[in-house]
Tab-separated table of C-alpha atoms in Angstrom:
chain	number	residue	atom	x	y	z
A	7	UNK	CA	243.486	110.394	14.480
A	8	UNK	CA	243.827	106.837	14.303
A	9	UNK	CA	246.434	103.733	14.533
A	10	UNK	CA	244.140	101.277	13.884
A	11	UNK	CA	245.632	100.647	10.503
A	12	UNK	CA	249.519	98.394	10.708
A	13	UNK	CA	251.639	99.797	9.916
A	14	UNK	CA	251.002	103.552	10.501
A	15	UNK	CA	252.288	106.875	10.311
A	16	UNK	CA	250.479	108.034	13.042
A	17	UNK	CA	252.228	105.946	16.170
A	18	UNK	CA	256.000	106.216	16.425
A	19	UNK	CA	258.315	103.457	18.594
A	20	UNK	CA	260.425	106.420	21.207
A	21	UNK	CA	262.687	104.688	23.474
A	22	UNK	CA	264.616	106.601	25.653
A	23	UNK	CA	268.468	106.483	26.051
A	24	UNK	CA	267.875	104.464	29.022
A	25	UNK	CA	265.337	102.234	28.026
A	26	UNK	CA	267.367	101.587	24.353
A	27	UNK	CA	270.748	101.069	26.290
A	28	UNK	CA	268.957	98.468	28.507
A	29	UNK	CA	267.694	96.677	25.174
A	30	UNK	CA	270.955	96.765	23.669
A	31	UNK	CA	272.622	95.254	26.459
A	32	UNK	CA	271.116	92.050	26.454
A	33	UNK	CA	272.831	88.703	25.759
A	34	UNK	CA	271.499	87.932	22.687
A	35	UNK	CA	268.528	90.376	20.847
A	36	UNK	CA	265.636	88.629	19.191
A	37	UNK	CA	262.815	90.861	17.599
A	38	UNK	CA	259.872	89.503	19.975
A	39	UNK	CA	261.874	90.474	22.928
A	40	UNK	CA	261.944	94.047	22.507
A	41	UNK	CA	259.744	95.693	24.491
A	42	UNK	CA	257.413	98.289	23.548
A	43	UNK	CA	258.397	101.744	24.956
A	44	UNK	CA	257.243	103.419	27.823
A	45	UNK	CA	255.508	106.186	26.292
A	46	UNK	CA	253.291	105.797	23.327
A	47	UNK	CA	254.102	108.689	21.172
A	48	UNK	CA	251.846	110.114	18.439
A	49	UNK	CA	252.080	112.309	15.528
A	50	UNK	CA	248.849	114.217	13.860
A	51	UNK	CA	249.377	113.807	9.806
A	52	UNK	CA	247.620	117.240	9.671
A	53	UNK	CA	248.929	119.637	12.242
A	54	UNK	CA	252.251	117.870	13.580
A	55	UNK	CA	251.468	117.989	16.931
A	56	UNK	CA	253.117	114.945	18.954
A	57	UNK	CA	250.835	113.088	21.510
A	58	UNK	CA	252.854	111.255	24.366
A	59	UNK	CA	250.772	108.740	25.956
A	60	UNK	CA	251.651	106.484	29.285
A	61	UNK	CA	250.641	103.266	30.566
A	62	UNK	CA	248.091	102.476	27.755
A	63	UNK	CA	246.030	105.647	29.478
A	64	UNK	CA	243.593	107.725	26.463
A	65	UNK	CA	244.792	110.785	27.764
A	66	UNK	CA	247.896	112.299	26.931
A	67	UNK	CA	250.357	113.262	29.605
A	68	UNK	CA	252.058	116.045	26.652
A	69	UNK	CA	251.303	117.632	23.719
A	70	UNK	CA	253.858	119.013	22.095
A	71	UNK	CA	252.764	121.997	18.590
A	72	UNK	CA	255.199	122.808	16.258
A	73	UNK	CA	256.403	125.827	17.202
A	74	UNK	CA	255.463	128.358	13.779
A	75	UNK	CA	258.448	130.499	14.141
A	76	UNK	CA	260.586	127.286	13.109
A	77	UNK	CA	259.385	126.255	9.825
């Protein structure tokens, strides 16, 4: 699994309520001002299995599967 290619479907942009609210709540918005999330969240084209990652660290802190009785 990569994101080396931009754009991707691989990497997804997750804010959370919090962090969105804060971003909407600024004087004036301009697109280089957002900042990035603070979890990197990836999904595997293959299995769908979502990768959270945190403070640019290789290893994931969760790892969410699909569950199989769902789909």
């Amino acid at each position: 699994m990569s994101n080396s290619e931009a754009p991707n479907d691989i990497q997804l942009r997750v804010y959370t309520d919090k962090e969105w609210d804060d971003i909407i709540n600024y004087e004036e918005i301009n697109p280089w001002m957002i900042p990035l999330p603070k979890y990197d969240v990836w999904r595997c084209p293959k299995c769908k299995r979502i990768f959270v990652f945190e403070d640019n660290n290789d290893v994931p802190i969760m790892i969410y599967n699909l569950d199989k009785n769902n789909t």
